[in-house]
Amino acid sequence: MAANYWASTQRRHWQFSRETLLDIRQRLEDEDRNLVQQYPLPDRRHLSFFFNGQLAKLGKRIGVRQQALATAQVYVRRFYSKVEIRHTNPYLVLATALYLACKMEECPQHIRVVVSEARNIWPDFILSDVSKLGECEFLLISEMNSQLIVHHPYRTLQELFITLNMAQEDVSLAWSILNDHYLTDLPLLFPPHVIAVTAIFLALTLKPTQAGLQAAASTAAALASASQVPKETSSTGSTITNSPQVKVQNLVSWLAEGEVDIKAVVDCSQEIISLYDVLEQYSEKTCKEQLARFVKARGLEK
């Protein structure tokens, strides 16, 4: 087992450039172009949002903590970088990913409990036969080459909010942004510490009350130039520590002393901002219908 991210299989085998990941997915689709054209699917981020909601439903029924849910989301994303989704029953994959994630995160669930609860949620897509989930588990492990340890950004966030003396509301918002990043490709593109810093930056510059988080459009530019912004001071010359601009300045000053790739933080910020924009067009009904169409037509629920 790798004790840290830098020596991990995640860094060596599951971190891609955007171009490489796009090429991997394109090759999967090109292998069966007729199938892809016959069964079109929604935007990948819409599917991720739908999958996240379904995992959350199952996780709530069996009492799974957040980190196991996050690990399951990463497993699903890794698996579908190796296997074309239209060759699978996504509902069985979701249940299996969560079952396997619970094992790896040391909160194991009995296979019969997982199958029973999954069948209660998705009766049209999950059989009562537990061997189906067992077979799918073997497939997931095989496609991921038994590389199952996932390093998450939560630990880095916990360390940094103390270091940066963050307010509780900022910590809560950063945590929420970390949860949202699993709806994107960021877990396959950037190291956990970069994602944690991105969540902190966005938490310090955004507020949930800003409509649609559209005000975030300028945050990437702010990060690139924040190191040039002078600190605000009061008339007595003391630093005003509760100003959003000063909070960003303090973060950038901290970054300047370390080795965090600021360009990567900017890229992550733009990805998360675009996610919130894309989700405004999300339709759960469309996702359900298009998934059901190929699963039923190809008999993948049996």
XYZ file of N, CA, C and O in Angstrom, residues 122-296:
700
model
N -33.920 0.431 -7.215
C -33.957 0.232 -8.679
C -34.516 -1.161 -9.005
O -33.793 -2.023 -9.541
N -35.772 -1.424 -8.695
C -36.327 -2.776 -8.868
C -36.300 -3.280 -10.309
O -36.265 -4.491 -10.539
N -36.297 -2.370 -11.274
C -36.303 -2.785 -12.677
C -34.913 -3.126 -13.208
O -34.789 -3.642 -14.325
N -33.889 -2.847 -12.401
C -32.526 -3.003 -12.915
C -31.619 -3.900 -12.064
O -30.513 -4.217 -12.492
N -32.067 -4.260 -10.878
C -31.243 -5.081 -9.985
C -31.980 -6.369 -9.654
O -33.126 -6.334 -9.179
N -31.335 -7.496 -9.878
C -31.900 -8.798 -9.520
C -31.561 -9.121 -8.074
O -30.627 -8.568 -7.490
N -32.319 -10.053 -7.487
C -32.062 -10.454 -6.106
C -30.875 -11.405 -5.986
O -30.416 -11.706 -4.883
N -30.366 -11.856 -7.105
C -29.226 -12.780 -7.147
C -27.933 -12.037 -6.776
O -27.437 -11.216 -7.547
N -27.369 -12.340 -5.606
C -26.174 -11.632 -5.146
C -24.948 -11.960 -5.991
O -23.968 -11.202 -5.987
N -25.005 -13.075 -6.710
C -23.847 -13.447 -7.528
C -23.598 -12.438 -8.641
O -22.455 -12.273 -9.100
N -24.643 -11.731 -9.077
C -24.473 -10.715 -10.115
C -23.577 -9.586 -9.615
O -22.708 -9.090 -10.336
N -23.794 -9.163 -8.371
C -22.956 -8.117 -7.807
C -21.537 -8.634 -7.593
O -20.558 -7.910 -7.801
N -21.420 -9.902 -7.187
C -20.096 -10.497 -7.018
C -19.316 -10.536 -8.313
O -18.118 -10.244 -8.344
N -20.002 -10.880 -9.408
C -19.350 -10.907 -10.715
C -18.932 -9.506 -11.139
O -17.837 -9.307 -11.694
N -19.805 -8.534 -10.878
C -19.493 -7.153 -11.243
C -18.328 -6.631 -10.405
O -17.492 -5.865 -10.909
N -18.256 -7.047 -9.153
C -17.133 -6.638 -8.302
C -15.815 -7.134 -8.896
O -14.823 -6.388 -8.956
N -15.807 -8.376 -9.327
C -14.593 -8.933 -9.948
C -14.221 -8.133 -11.193
O -13.033 -7.844 -11.430
N -15.228 -7.733 -11.977
C -14.969 -6.962 -13.193
C -14.378 -5.598 -12.856
O -13.417 -5.151 -13.492
N -14.933 -4.924 -11.855
C -14.411 -3.620 -11.450
C -12.963 -3.726 -10.991
O -12.104 -2.936 -11.409
N -12.688 -4.705 -10.145
C -11.326 -4.879 -9.629
C -10.366 -5.170 -10.776
O -9.255 -4.633 -10.831
N -10.814 -5.998 -11.703
C -9.972 -6.360 -12.840
C -9.677 -5.156 -13.725
O -8.523 -4.910 -14.097
N -10.701 -4.392 -14.071
C -10.518 -3.236 -14.953
C -9.683 -2.138 -14.288
O -8.999 -1.374 -14.964
N -9.740 -2.058 -12.961
C -8.927 -1.079 -12.242
C -7.583 -1.658 -11.819
O -6.837 -1.034 -11.055
N -7.280 -2.879 -12.321
C -5.995 -3.522 -12.059
C -5.681 -3.634 -10.563
O -4.523 -3.513 -10.150
N -6.733 -3.845 -9.777
C -6.598 -4.000 -8.316
C -5.983 -2.766 -7.651
O -5.475 -2.852 -6.528
N -6.043 -1.642 -8.329
C -5.493 -0.376 -7.786
C -6.651 0.395 -7.168
O -7.273 1.245 -7.801
N -6.933 0.096 -5.915
C -8.183 0.515 -5.296
C -8.039 1.606 -4.242
O -9.042 2.123 -3.751
N -6.816 1.964 -3.875
C -6.633 3.010 -2.865
C -6.841 4.375 -3.515
O -6.232 4.690 -4.537
N -7.716 5.173 -2.915
C -8.010 6.504 -3.442
C -7.613 7.546 -2.406
O -8.026 7.471 -1.247
N -6.813 8.506 -2.828
C -6.422 9.620 -1.967
C -7.360 10.794 -2.249
O -7.436 11.275 -3.369
N -8.062 11.233 -1.225
C -9.052 12.294 -1.358
C -8.501 13.630 -0.858
O -7.566 13.663 -0.042
N -9.100 14.738 -1.281
C -8.647 16.065 -0.831
C -9.163 16.471 0.541
O -8.774 17.512 1.063
N -10.024 15.673 1.148
C -10.610 16.058 2.439
C -9.551 16.257 3.520
O -9.622 17.198 4.312
N -8.572 15.363 3.559
C -7.543 15.465 4.603
C -6.746 16.757 4.450
O -6.452 17.444 5.442
N -6.395 17.099 3.209
C -5.658 18.350 2.972
C -6.475 19.550 3.418
O -5.951 20.491 4.023
N -7.770 19.523 3.129
C -8.630 20.632 3.545
C -8.631 20.762 5.070
O -8.535 21.868 5.606
N -8.720 19.647 5.770
C -8.734 19.683 7.231
C -7.449 20.284 7.781
O -7.462 20.998 8.790
N -6.338 19.996 7.115
C -5.057 20.545 7.566
C -4.952 22.033 7.251
O -4.476 22.830 8.070
N -5.424 22.431 6.063
C -5.243 23.809 5.624
C -6.184 24.795 6.298
O -5.832 25.959 6.474
N -7.382 24.349 6.675
C -8.277 25.339 7.270
C -7.759 25.779 8.639
O -8.039 26.890 9.090
N -6.943 24.941 9.265
C -6.292 25.351 10.519
C -5.120 26.270 10.203
O -4.951 27.342 10.802
N -4.311 25.857 9.213
C -3.142 26.654 8.826
C -3.543 28.055 8.371
O -2.883 29.043 8.712
N -4.625 28.134 7.619
C -5.060 29.411 7.049
C -6.060 30.158 7.933
O -6.550 31.215 7.547
N -6.364 29.569 9.084
C -7.264 30.220 10.038
C -8.592 30.608 9.387
O -9.066 31.743 9.483
N -9.210 29.638 8.701
C -10.436 29.892 7.963
C -11.641 29.937 8.894
O -11.702 29.222 9.896
N -12.623 30.754 8.539
C -13.885 30.806 9.271
C -14.683 29.536 8.990
O -14.546 28.917 7.930
N -15.542 29.164 9.929
C -16.304 27.923 9.776
C -17.183 27.941 8.535
O -17.339 26.926 7.845
N -17.763 29.094 8.185
C -18.614 29.163 6.995
C -17.804 28.918 5.725
O -18.294 28.313 4.765
N -16.557 29.374 5.726
C -15.693 29.139 4.568
C -15.303 27.660 4.474
O -15.235 27.095 3.380
N -15.053 27.045 5.625
C -14.708 25.615 5.650
C -15.887 24.789 5.120
O -15.706 23.869 4.312
N -17.085 25.119 5.577
C -18.280 24.382 5.141
C -18.497 24.500 3.641
O -18.823 23.512 2.964
N -18.295 25.707 3.104
C -18.463 25.904 1.670
C -17.386 25.166 0.888
O -17.661 24.553 -0.148
N -16.147 25.201 1.388
C -15.052 24.472 0.724
C -15.340 22.976 0.710
O -15.090 22.287 -0.285
N -15.888 22.466 1.814
C -16.225 21.036 1.893
C -17.291 20.680 0.864
O -17.214 19.647 0.198
N -18.270 21.564 0.718
C -19.325 21.345 -0.264
C -18.764 21.348 -1.685
O -19.166 20.538 -2.532
N -17.819 22.245 -1.945
C -17.191 22.303 -3.269
C -16.395 21.030 -3.536
O -16.401 20.504 -4.660
N -15.725 20.501 -2.513
C -15.012 19.230 -2.672
C -15.981 18.119 -3.052
O -15.679 17.293 -3.909
N -17.134 18.083 -2.397
C -18.135 17.077 -2.755
C -18.556 17.224 -4.215
O -18.722 16.228 -4.929
N -18.691 18.461 -4.664
C -19.126 18.719 -6.043
C -18.067 18.336 -7.074
O -18.410 17.989 -8.205
N -16.805 18.394 -6.698
C -15.767 18.136 -7.706
C -15.801 16.698 -8.208
O -15.296 16.400 -9.297
N -16.424 15.797 -7.446
C -16.541 14.405 -7.900
C -17.509 14.267 -9.068
O -17.586 13.197 -9.680
N -18.241 15.329 -9.378
C -19.127 15.328 -10.538
C -18.369 15.662 -11.817
O -18.947 15.645 -12.897
N -17.108 15.970 -11.693
C -16.266 16.352 -12.832
C -15.154 15.333 -13.023
O -15.045 14.353 -12.280
N -14.296 15.593 -14.001
C -13.143 14.720 -14.245
C -11.941 15.067 -13.370
O -10.885 14.445 -13.499
N -12.073 16.039 -12.493
C -10.927 16.501 -11.700
C -10.219 15.388 -10.925
O -8.995 15.417 -10.830
N -10.941 14.390 -10.367
C -10.219 13.316 -9.663
C -9.263 12.521 -10.556
O -8.343 11.880 -10.054
N -9.486 12.589 -11.874
C -8.604 11.892 -12.818
C -7.566 12.823 -13.442
O -6.726 12.368 -14.224
N -7.626 14.101 -13.086
C -6.762 15.081 -13.753
C -5.741 15.744 -12.836
O -4.645 16.092 -13.283
N -6.084 15.929 -11.559
C -5.226 16.714 -10.675
C -5.013 16.020 -9.325
O -5.860 15.240 -8.878
N -3.899 16.320 -8.667
C -3.628 15.762 -7.342
C -4.633 16.280 -6.311
O -5.182 17.379 -6.457
N -4.872 15.517 -5.252
C -5.848 15.926 -4.230
C -5.542 17.271 -3.590
O -6.462 18.043 -3.306
N -4.265 17.584 -3.371
C -3.950 18.836 -2.689
C -4.288 20.052 -3.563
O -4.691 21.100 -3.058
N -4.157 19.912 -4.885
C -4.526 21.006 -5.794
C -6.033 21.239 -5.739
O -6.511 22.380 -5.719
N -6.791 20.155 -5.694
C -8.246 20.255 -5.629
C -8.682 20.882 -4.306
O -9.597 21.714 -4.264
N -8.008 20.523 -3.210
C -8.332 21.105 -1.904
C -8.065 22.605 -1.902
O -8.885 23.393 -1.402
N -6.936 23.024 -2.458
C -6.611 24.454 -2.526
C -7.632 25.185 -3.393
O -8.056 26.306 -3.074
N -8.056 24.545 -4.481
C -9.081 25.137 -5.345
C -10.381 25.363 -4.574
O -11.008 26.432 -4.675
N -10.785 24.373 -3.803
C -12.021 24.492 -3.022
C -11.915 25.630 -2.016
O -12.871 26.387 -1.817
N -10.749 25.771 -1.405
C -10.546 26.867 -0.448
C -10.620 28.207 -1.164
O -11.281 29.145 -0.695
N -9.951 28.306 -2.307
C -9.970 29.565 -3.054
C -11.391 29.960 -3.451
O -11.814 31.109 -3.265
N -12.140 28.998 -3.976
C -13.507 29.294 -4.389
C -14.383 29.638 -3.189
O -15.253 30.507 -3.269
N -14.153 28.970 -2.076
C -14.929 29.263 -0.863
C -14.665 30.676 -0.362
O -15.564 31.336 0.177
N -13.443 31.143 -0.558
C -13.090 32.483 -0.093
C -13.565 33.582 -1.033
O -13.669 34.743 -0.636
N -13.845 33.217 -2.264
C -14.228 34.234 -3.245
C -15.686 34.152 -3.673
O -16.192 35.059 -4.329
N -16.354 33.048 -3.316
C -17.759 32.868 -3.686
C -18.624 32.799 -2.450
O -18.168 32.483 -1.363
N -19.917 33.060 -2.655
C -20.901 32.825 -1.613
C -22.111 32.161 -2.263
O -22.462 32.488 -3.398
N -22.759 31.226 -1.577
C -23.888 30.512 -2.183
C -25.012 31.433 -2.630
O -25.810 31.080 -3.482
N -25.095 32.628 -2.064
C -26.187 33.544 -2.410
C -25.998 34.184 -3.778
O -26.922 34.761 -4.328
N -24.815 34.104 -4.323
C -24.584 34.696 -5.649
C -25.258 33.813 -6.694
O -24.927 32.640 -6.831
N -26.188 34.388 -7.436
C -27.043 33.607 -8.325
C -26.238 32.713 -9.244
O -25.448 33.188 -10.061
N -26.507 31.411 -9.091
C -25.868 30.443 -9.964
C -24.364 30.412 -9.875
O -23.705 29.800 -10.704
N -23.797 31.085 -8.889
C -22.342 31.195 -8.747
C -21.698 31.805 -9.994
O -20.538 31.568 -10.292
N -22.468 32.595 -10.752
C -21.937 33.171 -11.985
C -20.877 34.226 -11.700
O -20.051 34.525 -12.568
N -20.900 34.765 -10.503
C -19.872 35.754 -10.179
C -18.497 35.121 -10.165
O -17.476 35.812 -10.161
N -18.439 33.793 -10.198
C -17.157 33.095 -10.183
C -16.395 33.240 -11.490
O -15.245 32.823 -11.588
N -17.007 33.814 -12.479
C -16.347 33.921 -13.782
C -15.016 34.653 -13.707
O -14.127 34.432 -14.510
N -14.881 35.525 -12.724
C -13.648 36.308 -12.624
C -12.649 35.748 -11.622
O -11.572 36.299 -11.440
N -12.978 34.637 -10.975
C -12.107 34.155 -9.906
C -10.767 33.626 -10.418
O -9.749 33.761 -9.749
N -10.767 33.005 -11.579
C -9.507 32.479 -12.100
C -8.525 33.612 -12.362
O -7.344 33.529 -12.023
N -9.036 34.689 -12.963
C -8.176 35.847 -13.207
C -7.722 36.462 -11.892
O -6.578 36.905 -11.756
N -8.601 36.441 -10.909
C -8.240 36.991 -9.597
C -7.102 36.201 -8.980
O -6.176 36.772 -8.394
N -7.147 34.893 -9.111
C -6.081 34.069 -8.546
C -4.758 34.343 -9.232
O -3.713 34.419 -8.590
N -4.815 34.499 -10.553
C -3.582 34.735 -11.295
C -2.936 36.060 -10.919
O -1.709 36.206 -10.966
N -3.766 37.039 -10.540
C -3.224 38.367 -10.265
C -3.246 38.751 -8.797
O -2.744 39.812 -8.429
N -3.817 37.875 -7.958
C -4.012 38.245 -6.551
C -2.707 38.549 -5.833
O -2.675 39.340 -4.894
N -1.632 37.921 -6.272
C -0.354 38.158 -5.600
C 0.132 39.592 -5.783
O 1.026 40.050 -5.078
N -0.502 40.318 -6.749
C -0.102 41.697 -6.987
C -0.973 42.705 -6.230
O -0.705 43.896 -6.245
N -2.065 42.184 -5.592
C -2.994 43.079 -4.909
C -2.451 43.439 -3.537
O -2.124 42.558 -2.748
N -2.323 44.731 -3.217
C -1.807 45.117 -1.912
C -2.778 44.777 -0.805
O -3.977 44.744 -1.011
N -2.264 44.507 0.387
C -3.119 44.203 1.525
C -3.893 45.441 1.942
O -3.385 46.544 1.918
N -5.156 45.218 2.373
C -5.969 46.312 2.879
C -5.574 46.583 4.323
O -5.284 45.670 5.079
N -5.556 47.819 4.674
C -5.260 48.170 6.058
C -6.269 49.172 6.561
O -6.894 49.895 5.784
N -6.440 49.221 7.844
C -7.335 50.197 8.445
C -6.595 51.508 8.608
O -5.413 51.616 8.322
N -7.299 52.523 9.102
C -6.679 53.833 9.259
C -5.560 53.808 10.278
O -4.699 54.669 10.282
N -5.548 52.759 11.122
C -4.483 52.653 12.122
C -3.314 51.839 11.607
O -2.332 51.643 12.310
N -3.495 51.301 10.376
C -2.400 50.543 9.779
C -2.475 49.055 10.040
O -1.653 48.295 9.568
N -3.452 48.575 10.785
C -3.571 47.148 11.052
C -4.260 46.457 9.886
O -5.084 47.053 9.195
N -3.937 45.191 9.668
C -4.506 44.450 8.547
C -5.963 44.097 8.814
O -6.309 43.650 9.898
N -6.812 44.286 7.804
C -8.212 43.920 7.915
C -8.342 42.463 7.483
O -8.312 42.153 6.297
N -8.454 41.563 8.433
C -8.363 40.137 8.130
C -9.673 39.534 7.655
O -9.680 38.419 7.154
N -10.803 40.268 7.830
C -12.068 39.679 7.436
C -12.499 40.071 6.036
O -13.585 39.722 5.595
N -11.682 40.815 5.310
C -12.002 41.191 3.942
C -11.779 40.002 3.008
O -10.752 39.330 3.082
N -12.746 39.726 2.097
C -12.543 38.639 1.136
C -11.261 38.807 0.337
O -10.552 37.834 0.059
N -10.947 40.063 -0.035
C -9.735 40.296 -0.819
C -8.495 39.930 -0.012
O -7.550 39.334 -0.532
N -8.515 40.262 1.264
C -7.371 39.948 2.118
C -7.263 38.441 2.336
O -6.163 37.887 2.379
N -8.407 37.776 2.461
C -8.381 36.315 2.612
C -7.721 35.662 1.406
O -6.909 34.747 1.547
N -8.070 36.144 0.214
C -7.452 35.610 -1.002
C -5.960 35.936 -1.016
O -5.123 35.107 -1.374
N -5.626 37.164 -0.635
C -4.226 37.576 -0.584
C -3.423 36.675 0.349
O -2.308 36.250 0.032
N -4.002 36.370 1.507
C -3.320 35.503 2.465
C -3.117 34.107 1.895
O -2.064 33.488 2.098
N -4.126 33.606 1.175
C -4.007 32.295 0.553
C -2.907 32.291 -0.492
O -2.064 31.383 -0.535
N -2.888 33.329 -1.338
C -1.877 33.392 -2.400
C -0.481 33.547 -1.801
O 0.489 32.971 -2.291
N -0.377 34.296 -0.735
C 0.918 34.451 -0.062
C 1.397 33.105 0.463
O 2.586 32.766 0.360
N 0.456 32.352 1.004
C 0.803 31.004 1.472
C 1.226 30.112 0.306
O 2.203 29.359 0.399
N 0.502 30.209 -0.814
C 0.842 29.412 -1.991
C 2.233 29.756 -2.511
O 2.975 28.884 -2.970
N 2.574 31.036 -2.453
C 3.868 31.485 -2.963
C 5.024 30.870 -2.191
O 6.134 30.718 -2.713
N 4.771 30.515 -0.941
C 5.814 29.920 -0.115
C 5.939 28.416 -0.341
O 6.898 27.791 0.123
N 4.959 27.834 -1.013
C 4.975 26.394 -1.254
C 5.238 26.067 -2.708
O 5.805 26.867 -3.455
N 4.784 24.870 -3.119
C 5.041 24.417 -4.480
C 3.753 24.010 -5.196
O 3.771 23.187 -6.100
N 2.632 24.594 -4.787
C 1.361 24.290 -5.441
C 1.318 24.962 -6.808
O 1.684 26.128 -6.949
N 0.901 24.212 -7.807
C 0.816 24.719 -9.181
C -0.401 25.640 -9.306
O -1.547 25.178 -9.347
N -0.159 26.950 -9.359
C -1.261 27.908 -9.416
C -2.044 27.765 -10.728
O -3.265 27.906 -10.747
N -1.359 27.446 -11.815
C -2.065 27.241 -13.083
C -3.056 26.085 -12.962
O -4.177 26.149 -13.483
N -2.648 25.031 -12.250
C -3.548 23.893 -12.046
C -4.753 24.303 -11.207
O -5.881 23.864 -11.460
N -4.522 25.173 -10.213
C -5.628 25.669 -9.388
C -6.604 26.479 -10.240
O -7.822 26.364 -10.097
N -6.069 27.287 -11.144
C -6.918 28.061 -12.056
C -7.744 27.129 -12.933
O -8.954 27.318 -13.108
N -7.101 26.090 -13.485
C -7.812 25.129 -14.333
C -8.924 24.429 -13.557
O -10.039 24.243 -14.061
N -8.620 24.029 -12.322
C -9.624 23.376 -11.482
C -10.787 24.314 -11.200
O -11.955 23.901 -11.230
N -10.467 25.564 -10.916
C -11.509 26.550 -10.628
C -12.459 26.691 -11.814
O -13.689 26.710 -11.658
N -11.886 26.792 -13.002
C -12.717 26.959 -14.198
C -13.598 25.731 -14.436
O -14.757 25.860 -14.861
N -13.072 24.548 -14.138
C -13.849 23.319 -14.317
C -15.057 23.284 -13.376
O -16.175 22.934 -13.785
N -14.848 23.657 -12.135
C -15.940 23.639 -11.161
C -16.971 24.717 -11.481
O -18.181 24.500 -11.388
N -16.496 25.892 -11.888
C -17.412 26.965 -12.264
C -18.283 26.549 -13.446
O -19.500 26.769 -13.459
N -17.662 25.909 -14.437
C -18.432 25.465 -15.605
C -19.420 24.368 -15.226
O -20.495 24.257 -15.828
N -19.072 23.564 -14.213
C -19.991 22.528 -13.745
C -21.299 23.143 -13.274
O -22.385 22.691 -13.648
N -21.214 24.185 -12.456
C -22.421 24.815 -11.930
C -23.278 25.396 -13.058
O -24.512 25.386 -12.982
N -22.629 25.868 -14.092
C -23.367 26.402 -15.233
C -24.083 25.286 -15.982
O -25.263 25.395 -16.332
N -23.378 24.178 -16.217
C -23.941 23.042 -16.953
C -25.119 22.425 -16.203
O -26.119 22.018 -16.802
N -25.026 22.364 -14.878
C -26.068 21.705 -14.091
C -27.385 22.464 -14.097
O -28.418 21.920 -13.685
N -27.368 23.702 -14.562
C -28.624 24.445 -14.671
C -29.550 23.825 -15.715
O -30.761 24.025 -15.679
N -28.968 23.059 -16.650
C -29.770 22.393 -17.679
C -30.011 20.916 -17.363
O -30.485 20.153 -18.202
N -29.688 20.486 -16.145
C -29.812 19.073 -15.770
C -31.263 18.621 -15.739
O -32.142 19.325 -15.245
N -31.502 17.413 -16.271
C -32.831 16.810 -16.227
C -32.686 15.358 -15.769
O -32.134 14.520 -16.493
N -33.157 15.071 -14.565
C -33.095 13.691 -14.063
C -33.916 12.755 -14.936
O -33.516 11.617 -15.198
N -35.058 13.230 -15.413
C -35.931 12.415 -16.256
C -35.206 11.961 -17.522
O -35.285 10.792 -17.923
N -34.462 12.874 -18.142
C -33.727 12.534 -19.363
C -32.666 11.482 -19.090
O -32.505 10.524 -19.857
N -31.931 11.643 -17.998
C -30.895 10.669 -17.640
C -31.501 9.293 -17.429
O -30.999 8.282 -17.943
N -32.587 9.226 -16.665
C -33.244 7.941 -16.400
C -33.700 7.279 -17.694
O -33.469 6.082 -17.907
N -34.347 8.056 -18.541
C -34.900 7.494 -19.774
C -33.809 6.980 -20.705
O -33.939 5.894 -21.279
N -32.727 7.743 -20.859
C -31.693 7.342 -21.815
C -30.872 6.166 -21.298
O -30.414 5.337 -22.089
N -30.689 6.086 -19.990
C -30.008 4.917 -19.423
C -30.896 3.678 -19.555
O -30.432 2.613 -19.971
N -32.160 3.822 -19.195
C -33.090 2.688 -19.249
C -33.226 2.161 -20.673
O -33.381 0.949 -20.886
N -33.150 3.062 -21.633
C -33.353 2.676 -23.033
C -32.337 1.634 -23.477
O -32.708 0.594 -24.043
N -31.059 1.867 -23.208
C -30.077 0.885 -23.687
C -29.975 -0.321 -22.749
O -29.696 -1.436 -23.191
N -30.214 -0.122 -21.460
C -30.151 -1.256 -20.529
C -31.243 -2.265 -20.858
O -30.985 -3.473 -20.948
N -32.474 -1.780 -21.055
C -33.590 -2.668 -21.362
C -33.459 -3.279 -22.757
O -33.702 -4.471 -22.956
